mmCIF file of C-alpha atoms in Angstrom:
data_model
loop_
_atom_site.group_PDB
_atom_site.id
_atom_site.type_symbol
_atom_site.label_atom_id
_atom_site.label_comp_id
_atom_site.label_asym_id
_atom_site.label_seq_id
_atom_site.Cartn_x
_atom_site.Cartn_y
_atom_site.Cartn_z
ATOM 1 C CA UNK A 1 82.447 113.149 94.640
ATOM 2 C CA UNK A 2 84.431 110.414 96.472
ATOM 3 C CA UNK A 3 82.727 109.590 100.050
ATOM 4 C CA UNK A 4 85.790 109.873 102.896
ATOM 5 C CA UNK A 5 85.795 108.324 105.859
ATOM 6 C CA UNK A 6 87.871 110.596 109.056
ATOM 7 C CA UNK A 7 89.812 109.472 112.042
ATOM 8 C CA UNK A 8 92.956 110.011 114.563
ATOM 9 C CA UNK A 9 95.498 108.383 114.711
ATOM 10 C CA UNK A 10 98.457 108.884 117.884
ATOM 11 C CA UNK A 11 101.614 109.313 116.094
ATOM 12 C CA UNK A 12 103.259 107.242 118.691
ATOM 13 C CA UNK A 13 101.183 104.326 118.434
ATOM 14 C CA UNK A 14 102.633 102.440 115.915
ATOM 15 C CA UNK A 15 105.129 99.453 117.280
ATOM 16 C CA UNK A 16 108.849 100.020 116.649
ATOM 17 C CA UNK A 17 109.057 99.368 112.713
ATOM 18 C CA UNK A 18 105.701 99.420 112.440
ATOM 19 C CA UNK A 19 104.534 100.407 109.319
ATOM 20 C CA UNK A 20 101.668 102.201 107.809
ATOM 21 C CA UNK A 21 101.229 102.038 103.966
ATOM 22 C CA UNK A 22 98.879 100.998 100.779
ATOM 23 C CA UNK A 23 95.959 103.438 101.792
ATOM 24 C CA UNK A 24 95.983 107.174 100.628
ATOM 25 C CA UNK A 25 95.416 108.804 103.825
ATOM 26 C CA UNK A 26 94.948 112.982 103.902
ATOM 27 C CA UNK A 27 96.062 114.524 107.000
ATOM 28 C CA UNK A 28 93.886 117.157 107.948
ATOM 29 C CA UNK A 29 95.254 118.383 111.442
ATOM 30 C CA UNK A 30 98.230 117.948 113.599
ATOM 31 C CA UNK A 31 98.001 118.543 117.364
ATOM 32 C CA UNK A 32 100.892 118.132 120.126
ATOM 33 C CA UNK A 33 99.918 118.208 123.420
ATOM 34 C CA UNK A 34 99.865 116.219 127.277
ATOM 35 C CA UNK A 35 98.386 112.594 126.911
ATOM 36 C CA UNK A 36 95.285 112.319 128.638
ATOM 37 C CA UNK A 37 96.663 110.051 131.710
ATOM 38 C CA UNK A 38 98.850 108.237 129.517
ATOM 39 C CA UNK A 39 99.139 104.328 130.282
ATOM 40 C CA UNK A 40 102.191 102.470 131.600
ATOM 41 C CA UNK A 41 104.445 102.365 128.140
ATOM 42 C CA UNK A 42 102.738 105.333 126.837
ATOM 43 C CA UNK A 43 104.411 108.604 125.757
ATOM 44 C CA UNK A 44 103.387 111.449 128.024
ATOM 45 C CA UNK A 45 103.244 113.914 125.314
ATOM 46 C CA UNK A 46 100.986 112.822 122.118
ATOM 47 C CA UNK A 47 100.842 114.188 118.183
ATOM 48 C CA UNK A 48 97.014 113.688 116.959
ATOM 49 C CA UNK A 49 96.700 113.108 113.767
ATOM 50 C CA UNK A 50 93.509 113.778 112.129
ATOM 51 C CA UNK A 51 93.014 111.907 108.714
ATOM 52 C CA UNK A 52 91.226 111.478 105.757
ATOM 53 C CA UNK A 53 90.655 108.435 103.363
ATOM 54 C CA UNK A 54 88.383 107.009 101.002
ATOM 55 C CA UNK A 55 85.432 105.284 102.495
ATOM 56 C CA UNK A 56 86.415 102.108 100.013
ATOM 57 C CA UNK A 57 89.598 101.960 101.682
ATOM 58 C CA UNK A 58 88.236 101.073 104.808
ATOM 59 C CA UNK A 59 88.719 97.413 105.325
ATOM 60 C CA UNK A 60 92.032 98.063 104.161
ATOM 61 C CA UNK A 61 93.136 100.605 106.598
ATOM 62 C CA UNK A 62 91.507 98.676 109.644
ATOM 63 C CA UNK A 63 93.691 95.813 108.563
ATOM 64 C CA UNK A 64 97.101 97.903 107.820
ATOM 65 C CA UNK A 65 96.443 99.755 111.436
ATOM 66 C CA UNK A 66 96.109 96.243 113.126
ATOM 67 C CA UNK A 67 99.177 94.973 112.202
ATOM 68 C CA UNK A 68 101.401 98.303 113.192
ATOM 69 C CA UNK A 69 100.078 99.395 116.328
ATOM 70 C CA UNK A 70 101.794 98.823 119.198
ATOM 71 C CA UNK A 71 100.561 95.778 121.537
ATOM 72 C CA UNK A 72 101.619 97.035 124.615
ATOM 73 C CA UNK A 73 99.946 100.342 126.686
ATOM 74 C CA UNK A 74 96.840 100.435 125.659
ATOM 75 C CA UNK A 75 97.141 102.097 121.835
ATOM 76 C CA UNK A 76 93.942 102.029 119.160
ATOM 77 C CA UNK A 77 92.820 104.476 116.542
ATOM 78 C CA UNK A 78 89.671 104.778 115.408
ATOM 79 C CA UNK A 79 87.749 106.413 112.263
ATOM 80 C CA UNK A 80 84.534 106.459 110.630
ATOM 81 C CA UNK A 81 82.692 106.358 107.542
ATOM 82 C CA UNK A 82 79.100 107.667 106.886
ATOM 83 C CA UNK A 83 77.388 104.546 108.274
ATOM 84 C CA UNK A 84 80.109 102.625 109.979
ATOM 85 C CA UNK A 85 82.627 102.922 113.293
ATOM 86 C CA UNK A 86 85.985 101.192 112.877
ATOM 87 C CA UNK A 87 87.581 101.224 116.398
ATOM 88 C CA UNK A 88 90.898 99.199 115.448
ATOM 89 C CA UNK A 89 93.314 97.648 117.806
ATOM 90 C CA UNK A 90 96.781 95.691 118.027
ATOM 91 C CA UNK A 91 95.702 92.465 116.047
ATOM 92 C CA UNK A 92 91.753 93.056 116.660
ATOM 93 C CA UNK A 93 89.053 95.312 114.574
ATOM 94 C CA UNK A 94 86.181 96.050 115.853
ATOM 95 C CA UNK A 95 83.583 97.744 112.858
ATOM 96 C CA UNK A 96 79.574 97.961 113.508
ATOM 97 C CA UNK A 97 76.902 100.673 112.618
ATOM 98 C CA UNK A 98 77.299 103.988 113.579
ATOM 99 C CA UNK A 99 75.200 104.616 116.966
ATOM 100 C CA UNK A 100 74.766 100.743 118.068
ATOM 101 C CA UNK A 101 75.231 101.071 121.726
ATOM 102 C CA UNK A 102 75.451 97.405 122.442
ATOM 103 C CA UNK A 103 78.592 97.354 120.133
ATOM 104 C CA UNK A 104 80.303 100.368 121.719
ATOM 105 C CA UNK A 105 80.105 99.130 125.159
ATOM 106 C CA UNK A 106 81.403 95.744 123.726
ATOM 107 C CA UNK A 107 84.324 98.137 122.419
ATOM 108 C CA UNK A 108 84.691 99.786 125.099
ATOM 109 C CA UNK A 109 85.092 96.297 127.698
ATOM 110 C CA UNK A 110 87.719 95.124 125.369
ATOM 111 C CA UNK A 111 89.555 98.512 125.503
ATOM 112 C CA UNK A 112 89.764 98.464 129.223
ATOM 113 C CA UNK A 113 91.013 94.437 128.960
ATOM 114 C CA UNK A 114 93.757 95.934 127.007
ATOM 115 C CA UNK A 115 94.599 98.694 129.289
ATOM 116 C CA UNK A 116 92.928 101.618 127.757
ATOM 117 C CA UNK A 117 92.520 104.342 130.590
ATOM 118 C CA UNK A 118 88.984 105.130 130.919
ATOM 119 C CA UNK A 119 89.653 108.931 129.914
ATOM 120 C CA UNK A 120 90.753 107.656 126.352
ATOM 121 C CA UNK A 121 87.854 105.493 125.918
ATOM 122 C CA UNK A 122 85.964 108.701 124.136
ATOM 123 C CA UNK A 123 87.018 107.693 120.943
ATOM 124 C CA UNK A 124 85.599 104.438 121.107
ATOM 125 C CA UNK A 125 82.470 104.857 118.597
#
């Protein structure tokens, strides 16, 4: 049985024409609701996407979400495999083992540089 990795996604992350394609990705919920005290830029009402991949596709996906996302208003997804966090970012990934503190708060300073409000900062590991 293939290992997956899971993670969420905000459908309106991605930059105008950004573009998210070359990994197989499994959606496994949908959820519309308020954004938790959206940032300057962001929408005020989110879609959540909850996905699944293969674990191999990893790198892959960190990469391909780096380059759509959009730079401005704070925007990341994250996922995770087994053993790793990916915590992924306009331009910037941030992977390390599953549970290393020191990395998360490293995660989480960067997030805030960015503009991440501190209530969305609880995907961050």
């Amino acid at each position: 049985m293939e290992r997956m990795l899971t993670g969420v996604l905000v459908a309106e992350s991605p930059r105008e024409g950004g573009v998210l394609s070359g990994v197989p990705l499994q959606v496994r919920r949908i959820e519309r609701g308020p954004a938790p005290e959206p940032e300057s830029g962001q929408s005020l009402r989110w879609t959540i996407l909850e996905f699944a991949a293969p674990e191999d596709d990893a790198g892959r996906l960190a990469e391909a979400l780096a380059a759509c996302l959009e730079p401005a208003g704070g925007w990341y997804a994250d996922f995770n495999t087994a053993a790793e966090a990916f915590v992924v970012f306009p331009g910037r990934v941030f992977r390390y083992p599953r549970g290393d503190g020191a990395r998360r708060a490293e995660v989480a300073a960067y997030a805030r540089s960015v503009g991440v409000p501190e209530p969305q900062l609880d995907r961050v590991d």
